[in-house]
N, CA, C and O atoms as a DFTB+ gen file, in Angstrom:
288 C
 N C O
     1  1       0.845      -1.177       0.000
     2  2       0.000       0.000       0.000
     3  2       0.886       1.233       0.000
     4  3       1.476       1.570       1.027
     5  1       0.985       1.893      -1.105
     6  2       1.780       3.121      -1.191
     7  2       0.984       4.255      -0.575
     8  3      -0.200       4.424      -0.866
     9  1       1.630       5.020       0.266
    10  2       0.946       6.135       0.902
    11  2       1.253       7.445       0.221
    12  3       0.393       8.323       0.157
    13  1       2.459       7.596      -0.288
    14  2       2.774       8.863      -0.914
    15  2       4.219       8.948      -1.344
    16  3       5.045       8.093      -1.024
    17  1       4.494      10.000      -2.074
    18  2       5.858      10.279      -2.530
    19  2       6.327      11.537      -1.838
    20  3       5.529      12.408      -1.490
    21  1       7.629      11.621      -1.642
    22  2       8.211      12.798      -1.002
    23  2       9.546      13.109      -1.653
    24  3      10.151      12.252      -2.298
    25  1       9.994      14.330      -1.479
    26  2      11.274      14.745      -2.018
    27  2      12.387      14.403      -1.041
    28  3      12.173      14.365       0.171
    29  1      13.574      14.153      -1.576
    30  2      14.705      13.768      -0.737
    31  2      14.977      14.812       0.340
    32  3      15.304      14.435       1.466
    33  1      14.861      16.079       0.054
    34  2      15.146      17.122       1.031
    35  2      14.066      17.311       2.083
    36  3      14.262      18.064       3.037
    37  1      12.930      16.642       1.929
    38  2      11.816      16.807       2.855
    39  2      12.047      15.974       4.114
    40  3      12.588      14.871       4.043
    41  1      11.642      16.498       5.248
    42  2      11.729      15.795       6.513
    43  2      10.868      14.536       6.447
    44  3       9.677      14.612       6.145
    45  1      11.466      13.380       6.727
    46  2      10.743      12.112       6.624
    47  2       9.542      12.079       7.562
    48  3       8.470      11.623       7.167
    49  1       9.700      12.552       8.790
    50  2       8.587      12.544       9.742
    51  2       7.413      13.368       9.207
    52  3       6.260      12.949       9.310
    53  1       7.707      14.535       8.637
    54  2       6.647      15.372       8.072
    55  2       5.992      14.684       6.882
    56  3       4.776      14.765       6.711
    57  1       6.790      14.005       6.058
    58  2       6.235      13.297       4.897
    59  2       5.304      12.169       5.336
    60  3       4.274      11.934       4.705
    61  1       5.661      11.476       6.408
    62  2       4.819      10.378       6.913
    63  2       3.487      10.919       7.426
    64  3       2.438      10.333       7.158
    65  1       3.519      12.035       8.164
    66  2       2.280      12.646       8.642
    67  2       1.471      13.181       7.469
    68  3       0.256      12.989       7.420
    69  1       2.127      13.849       6.523
    70  2       1.444      14.393       5.343
    71  2       0.733      13.281       4.580
    72  3      -0.365      13.489       4.063
    73  1       1.350      12.105       4.504
    74  2       0.761      10.986       3.772
    75  2      -0.416      10.353       4.504
    76  3      -1.240       9.672       3.892
    77  1      -0.496      10.578       5.819
    78  2      -1.580       9.994       6.597
    79  2      -1.237       8.662       7.230
    80  3      -2.096       8.042       7.856
    81  1       0.001       8.206       7.081
    82  2       0.384       6.929       7.683
    83  2       0.402       6.993       9.205
    84  3      -0.004       6.041       9.872
    85  1       0.868       8.106       9.756
    86  2       0.897       8.317      11.205
    87  2       0.429       9.731      11.499
    88  3       0.483      10.612      10.640
    89  1      -0.031       9.935      12.731
    90  2      -0.441      11.266      13.173
    91  2       0.706      11.903      13.942
    92  3       1.628      11.209      14.373
    93  1       0.657      13.217      14.117
    94  2       1.669      13.933      14.881
    95  2       1.756      13.307      16.271
    96  3       0.736      13.130      16.938
    97  1       2.975      12.971      16.709
    98  2       3.205      12.373      18.017
    99  2       3.081      10.862      18.054
   100  3       3.472      10.242      19.043
   101  1       2.553      10.259      17.017
   102  2       2.392       8.805      16.943
   103  2       3.693       8.184      16.434
   104  3       4.383       8.782      15.610
   105  1       4.026       7.007      16.913
   106  2       5.205       6.298      16.425
   107  2       4.778       5.058      15.658
   108  3       3.692       4.523      15.880
   109  1       5.627       4.610      14.767
   110  2       5.325       3.417      13.987
   111  2       6.456       3.122      13.024
   112  3       7.438       3.862      12.952
   113  1       6.312       2.050      12.295
   114  2       7.327       1.627      11.325
   115  2       6.767       1.808       9.927
   116  3       5.657       1.367       9.629
   117  1       7.547       2.464       9.067
   118  2       7.150       2.659       7.680
   119  2       8.245       2.124       6.768
   120  3       9.395       1.974       7.180
   121  1       7.880       1.843       5.549
   122  2       8.830       1.401       4.525
   123  2       9.153       2.599       3.643
   124  3       8.250       3.294       3.178
   125  1      10.435       2.839       3.416
   126  2      10.885       3.932       2.552
   127  2      11.588       3.322       1.351
   128  3      12.551       2.572       1.512
   129  1      11.119       3.635       0.150
   130  2      11.719       3.140      -1.081
   131  2      12.291       4.314      -1.850
   132  3      11.549       5.186      -2.303
   133  1      13.620       4.341      -2.001
   134  2      14.276       5.408      -2.752
   135  2      13.936       5.225      -4.232
   136  3      14.117       4.140      -4.784
   137  1      13.450       6.273      -4.862
   138  2      12.986       6.186      -6.249
   139  2      13.891       6.896      -7.247
   140  3      13.647       6.811      -8.450
   141  1      14.923       7.592      -6.792
   142  2      15.743       8.354      -7.732
   143  2      14.964       9.554      -8.227
   144  3      14.116      10.082      -7.507
   145  1      15.238       9.991      -9.442
   146  2      14.553      11.164      -9.987
   147  2      13.116      10.833     -10.355
   148  3      12.861       9.951     -11.176
   149  1      12.190      11.542      -9.746
   150  2      10.776      11.427     -10.092
   151  2      10.483      12.470     -11.164
   152  3      11.047      13.564     -11.114
   153  1       9.620      12.169     -12.133
   154  2       9.353      13.124     -13.208
   155  2       8.719      14.419     -12.705
   156  3       8.962      15.489     -13.262
   157  1       7.910      14.324     -11.659
   158  2       7.307      15.518     -11.065
   159  2       6.742      15.158      -9.708
   160  3       6.553      13.988      -9.375
   161  1       6.483      16.180      -8.948
   162  2       5.907      16.007      -7.618
   163  2       4.793      17.027      -7.490
   164  3       5.035      18.225      -7.633
   165  1       3.579      16.575      -7.224
   166  2       2.430      17.456      -7.080
   167  2       2.223      17.735      -5.593
   168  3       1.950      16.817      -4.819
   169  1       2.350      18.975      -5.201
   170  2       2.173      19.357      -3.811
   171  2       0.708      19.505      -3.456
   172  3      -0.172      19.346      -4.302
   173  1       0.462      19.808      -2.204
   174  2      -0.898      20.014      -1.734
   175  2      -0.932      20.061      -0.225
   176  3       0.093      19.890       0.435
   177  1      -2.111      20.292       0.320
   178  2      -2.301      20.303       1.761
   179  2      -3.073      19.059       2.155
   180  3      -4.132      18.759       1.603
   181  1      -2.520      18.343       3.125
   182  2      -3.121      17.085       3.552
   183  2      -2.724      16.839       5.000
   184  3      -1.564      17.030       5.363
   185  1      -3.658      16.422       5.821
   186  2      -3.402      16.093       7.223
   187  2      -2.707      17.231       7.972
   188  3      -1.860      16.994       8.833
   189  1      -3.075      18.470       7.634
   190  2      -2.561      19.633       8.332
   191  2      -1.194      20.120       7.876
   192  3      -0.672      21.081       8.440
   193  1      -0.599      19.486       6.870
   194  2       0.709      19.896       6.365
   195  2       0.621      20.218       4.886
   196  3      -0.137      19.587       4.150
   197  1       1.402      21.207       4.448
   198  2       1.409      21.598       3.035
   199  2       2.752      21.276       2.399
   200  3       3.790      21.319       3.059
   201  1       2.722      20.953       1.110
   202  2       3.945      20.729       0.341
   203  2       3.806      21.457      -0.987
   204  3       2.698      21.767      -1.425
   205  1       4.936      21.725      -1.621
   206  2       4.948      22.452      -2.891
   207  2       5.130      21.495      -4.058
   208  3       5.634      20.386      -3.882
   209  1       4.724      21.916      -5.241
   210  2       4.938      21.128      -6.455
   211  2       6.340      21.400      -7.001
   212  3       6.855      22.512      -6.887
   213  1       6.946      20.375      -7.591
   214  2       8.278      20.495      -8.190
   215  2       8.310      19.726      -9.498
   216  3       7.506      18.820      -9.721
   217  1       9.247      20.096     -10.359
   218  2       9.524      19.308     -11.555
   219  2      10.360      18.105     -11.145
   220  3      10.341      17.721      -9.976
   221  1      11.088      17.502     -12.070
   222  2      11.904      16.332     -11.760
   223  2      12.841      16.563     -10.592
   224  3      13.557      17.564     -10.557
   225  1      12.844      15.647      -9.639
   226  2      13.628      15.818      -8.419
   227  2      13.773      14.457      -7.752
   228  3      12.843      13.652      -7.808
   229  1      14.926      14.174      -7.115
   230  2      15.069      12.893      -6.419
   231  2      14.039      12.764      -5.293
   232  3      13.749      13.737      -4.598
   233  1      13.501      11.582      -5.123
   234  2      12.477      11.387      -4.097
   235  2      12.373       9.954      -3.634
   236  3      13.176       9.102      -4.014
   237  1      11.371       9.696      -2.807
   238  2      11.128       8.360      -2.274
   239  2       9.635       8.146      -2.092
   240  3       8.853       9.096      -2.079
   241  1       9.253       6.885      -1.952
   242  2       7.875       6.525      -1.649
   243  2       7.836       5.975      -0.235
   244  3       8.758       5.286       0.202
   245  1       6.761       6.285       0.474
   246  2       6.600       5.755       1.818
   247  2       5.316       4.956       1.891
   248  3       4.314       5.305       1.266
   249  1       5.354       3.883       2.660
   250  2       4.186       3.021       2.827
   251  2       4.274       2.335       4.180
   252  3       5.316       2.376       4.833
   253  1       3.188       1.707       4.601
   254  2       3.195       0.941       5.851
   255  2       4.125      -0.250       5.692
   256  3       4.124      -0.908       4.652
   257  1       4.913      -0.527       6.710
   258  2       5.764      -1.706       6.701
   259  2       4.873      -2.930       6.857
   260  3       3.928      -2.919       7.646
   261  1       5.173      -3.985       6.106
   262  2       4.350      -5.200       6.178
   263  2       4.505      -5.915       7.510
   264  3       3.525      -6.387       8.086
   265  1       5.742      -5.993       7.998
   266  2       5.980      -6.698       9.249
   267  2       7.175      -6.066       9.940
   268  3       8.206      -5.818       9.313
   269  1       7.038      -5.812      11.203
   270  2       8.142      -5.217      11.963
   271  2       9.220      -6.257      12.224
   272  3       8.921      -7.414      12.522
   273  1      10.469      -5.840      12.111
   274  2      11.585      -6.713      12.446
   275  2      11.819      -6.661      13.949
   276  3      11.735      -5.586      14.544
   277  1      12.110      -7.790      14.572
   278  2      12.371      -7.752      16.020
   279  2      13.646      -6.965      16.343
   280  3      14.633      -7.038      15.610
   281  1      13.613      -6.224      17.430
   282  2      14.790      -5.465      17.859
   283  2      15.768      -6.387      18.564
   284  3      15.365      -7.335      19.238
   285  1      17.060      -6.102      18.406
   286  2      18.088      -6.899      19.062
   287  2      18.654      -6.173      20.245
   288  3      19.537      -6.695      20.925
């Protein structure tokens, strides 16, 4: 389940909240997939956070992790 795309320079925590995967102050595990240069990024306001639109720019996709790895 892909939740959203974000730019490399964007704060990961803010991107996770913007995508709706977690709420402010909530903790959890997400999957981050580095995508390299994305052709474009459409900004908007979602879950109380705003982002800007950009042309081609390095980015990543974030989604819910399927299964948490045990801590050592």
